[in-house]
Every structure is written in structure tokens, then in C-alpha cells.
PDB file of C-alpha atoms in Angstrom:
ATOM      1  CA  MET A   1     -11.806   8.887-116.857  1.00 73.00           C
ATOM      2  CA  HIS A   2     -14.870  10.545-118.481  1.00 84.00           C
ATOM      3  CA  GLU A   3     -14.299  13.493-120.580  1.00 86.00           C
ATOM      4  CA  ALA A   4     -17.234  15.278-118.969  1.00 85.00           C
ATOM      5  CA  LEU A   5     -15.596  14.742-115.502  1.00 88.00           C
ATOM      6  CA  GLN A   6     -12.394  16.421-116.654  1.00 88.00           C
ATOM      7  CA  VAL A   7     -14.109  19.298-118.252  1.00 88.00           C
ATOM      8  CA  ASN A   8     -16.841  20.066-115.705  1.00 87.00           C
ATOM      9  CA  CYS A   9     -15.214  19.046-112.442  1.00 91.00           C
ATOM     10  CA  LEU A  10     -11.431  19.125-112.929  1.00 93.00           C
ATOM     11  CA  ASN A  11     -10.973  22.141-115.225  1.00 93.00           C
ATOM     12  CA  HIS A  12      -9.674  25.101-113.338  1.00 90.00           C
ATOM     13  CA  HIS A  13     -11.110  27.607-115.574  1.00 92.00           C
ATOM     14  CA  VAL A  14     -14.625  26.121-115.329  1.00 92.00           C
ATOM     15  CA  LEU A  15     -14.190  25.862-111.601  1.00 93.00           C
ATOM     16  CA  GLU A  16     -13.052  29.552-111.425  1.00 92.00           C
ATOM     17  CA  LEU A  17     -16.348  30.664-112.905  1.00 92.00           C
ATOM     18  CA  SER A  18     -18.261  28.691-110.433  1.00 91.00           C
ATOM     19  CA  PHE A  19     -15.979  29.955-107.628  1.00 91.00           C
ATOM     20  CA  TYR A  20     -16.982  33.567-108.458  1.00 90.00           C
ATOM     21  CA  GLU A  21     -20.649  32.475-108.676  1.00 91.00           C
ATOM     22  CA  TYR A  22     -20.256  30.962-105.135  1.00 88.00           C
ATOM     23  CA  LEU A  23     -18.798  34.235-104.000  1.00 89.00           C
ATOM     24  CA  ASP A  24     -21.708  36.190-105.362  1.00 91.00           C
ATOM     25  CA  TYR A  25     -24.093  33.948-103.677  1.00 89.00           C
ATOM     26  CA  ASN A  26     -22.182  33.336-100.401  1.00 87.00           C
ATOM     27  CA  GLY A  27     -20.127  36.625 -99.997  1.00 84.00           C
ATOM     28  CA  PRO A  28     -16.330  36.802 -99.681  1.00 84.00           C
ATOM     29  CA  ILE A  29     -14.232  34.082 -98.030  1.00 82.00           C
ATOM     30  CA  GLY A  30     -11.817  34.950 -95.262  1.00 78.00           C
ATOM     31  CA  ASP A  31      -8.237  35.031 -95.622  1.00 77.00           C
ATOM     32  CA  GLU A  32      -7.589  31.958 -93.601  1.00 78.00           C
ATOM     33  CA  GLU A  33      -9.792  29.880 -95.838  1.00 76.00           C
ATOM     34  CA  PRO A  34      -7.844  27.946 -98.514  1.00 79.00           C
ATOM     35  CA  VAL A  35      -9.090  28.320-101.897  1.00 82.00           C
ATOM     36  CA  HIS A  36      -8.212  24.845-102.986  1.00 83.00           C
ATOM     37  CA  GLU A  37     -10.519  23.434-100.327  1.00 86.00           C
ATOM     38  CA  LEU A  38     -13.389  25.640-101.738  1.00 90.00           C
ATOM     39  CA  TYR A  39     -12.468  24.567-105.449  1.00 91.00           C
ATOM     40  CA  ARG A  40     -12.722  20.854-104.101  1.00 93.00           C
ATOM     41  CA  TYR A  41     -16.035  21.599-102.650  1.00 91.00           C
ATOM     42  CA  ILE A  42     -17.050  23.117-105.867  1.00 93.00           C
ATOM     43  CA  ALA A  43     -15.975  20.147-107.764  1.00 94.00           C
ATOM     44  CA  TYR A  44     -18.045  17.918-105.665  1.00 93.00           C
ATOM     45  CA  LEU A  45     -21.173  20.061-106.169  1.00 91.00           C
ATOM     46  CA  ARG A  46     -20.565  20.284-109.969  1.00 92.00           C
ATOM     47  CA  TYR A  47     -20.279  16.426-110.068  1.00 93.00           C
ATOM     48  CA  THR A  48     -23.527  15.791-108.152  1.00 90.00           C
ATOM     49  CA  ARG A  49     -25.330  18.471-110.221  1.00 90.00           C
ATOM     50  CA  TRP A  50     -23.844  16.928-113.522  1.00 90.00           C
ATOM     51  CA  LEU A  51     -25.027  13.318-112.483  1.00 87.00           C
ATOM     52  CA  TRP A  52     -28.118  13.837-110.339  1.00 87.00           C
ATOM     53  CA  HIS A  53     -29.037  17.265-111.123  1.00 84.00           C
ATOM     54  CA  ARG A  54     -30.139  18.375-107.731  1.00 80.00           C
ATOM     55  CA  LEU A  55     -30.146  16.778-104.363  1.00 78.00           C
ATOM     56  CA  GLY A  56     -32.108  17.724-101.361  1.00 80.00           C
ATOM     57  CA  LYS A  57     -31.329  17.506 -97.619  1.00 83.00           C
ATOM     58  CA  LYS A  58     -32.815  13.956 -97.349  1.00 84.00           C
ATOM     59  CA  THR A  59     -31.523  12.854-100.828  1.00 83.00           C
ATOM     60  CA  ARG A  60     -27.988  11.829-100.528  1.00 85.00           C
ATOM     61  CA  LYS A  61     -25.676   9.838-102.931  1.00 86.00           C
ATOM     62  CA  VAL A  62     -22.279   8.394-102.756  1.00 90.00           C
ATOM     63  CA  ILE A  63     -19.708   9.873-105.010  1.00 92.00           C
ATOM     64  CA  PRO A  64     -17.681   7.051-106.464  1.00 93.00           C
ATOM     65  CA  SER A  65     -13.935   6.748-105.013  1.00 93.00           C
ATOM     66  CA  CYS A  66     -12.302   7.105-108.246  1.00 93.00           C
ATOM     67  CA  VAL A  67     -14.055  10.690-108.657  1.00 94.00           C
ATOM     68  CA  VAL A  68     -13.162  11.602-105.091  1.00 93.00           C
ATOM     69  CA  SER A  69      -9.572  10.460-105.633  1.00 92.00           C
ATOM     70  CA  ALA A  70      -9.373  12.507-108.975  1.00 94.00           C
ATOM     71  CA  ILE A  71     -10.700  15.781-107.187  1.00 94.00           C
ATOM     72  CA  ARG A  72      -8.437  15.277-104.281  1.00 92.00           C
ATOM     73  CA  THR A  73      -5.406  14.634-106.556  1.00 91.00           C
ATOM     74  CA  ARG A  74      -6.117  17.968-108.536  1.00 91.00           C
ATOM     75  CA  PHE A  75      -7.066  20.029-105.423  1.00 89.00           C
ATOM     76  CA  PRO A  76      -5.034  18.464-102.589  1.00 87.00           C
ATOM     77  CA  SER A  77      -5.737  19.460 -98.873  1.00 81.00           C
ATOM     78  CA  ASP A  78      -2.664  20.472 -96.780  1.00 77.00           C
ATOM     79  CA  GLU A  79      -4.101  18.565 -93.773  1.00 77.00           C
ATOM     80  CA  TYR A  80      -5.249  15.373 -95.510  1.00 74.00           C
ATOM     81  CA  THR A  81      -3.047  12.469 -94.570  1.00 74.00           C
ATOM     82  CA  GLY A  82      -5.208   9.543 -95.597  1.00 75.00           C
ATOM     83  CA  PHE A  83      -5.663   6.381 -93.507  1.00 76.00           C
ATOM     84  CA  MET A  84      -2.978   5.932 -90.661  1.00 78.00           C
ATOM     85  CA  TYR A  85      -2.707   2.929 -88.366  1.00 82.00           C
ATOM     86  CA  LEU A  86      -2.783   3.967 -84.727  1.00 78.00           C
ATOM     87  CA  ARG A  87       0.885   2.940 -84.204  1.00 74.00           C
ATOM     88  CA  ASP A  88       1.922   5.157 -87.169  1.00 56.00           C
ATOM     89  CA  TYR A  89       0.145   8.336 -85.673  1.00 55.00           C
TER      90      TYR A  89
END
């Protein structure tokens, strides 16, 4: 894993600072909104900003699965189950 990915997107202290910047810009979050989901969102934002600087509404890029996996592992969702076959559901 790239060292810059670990420092910029997976480091809790770095994301905490970005979290406070997010709150300054967007206002407070509700009590029902899980903080780890917001950290995951901010980690994706920091990754795209690091790699592509700024993306617009009509400019989209695919985040590599290894990065998505690393971010999901670091900030897991309570509801995410991964792929399930219909018979397993």
C-alpha cells in the first residue's frame, strides 16, 4: 500500500481534521448519522483530491478496489454485508 494513501486517507488524525472542516462547511451532523460513514466519505474525497485534484459533476473516476477495500476495512459500515447470493439472503 502506498505510504501517501495510509497518511492521507487512512490516518484517523488526518481525517479528524478534515471532519472538522466538513462540519464547518456543512454544519453539524445528526445524532443518528454514524461518524464512521462520514469518515469513509471523507477518506474517498481525500483520495480523489490527492490523485485527481478536483473532479466536477461530469468528471467521474473509478476508485481502485484495493483503495475501496482499505477504506472500508479501516472504517467499516454496520450495514454492509458484501455480495450475497439470493438463496443466502
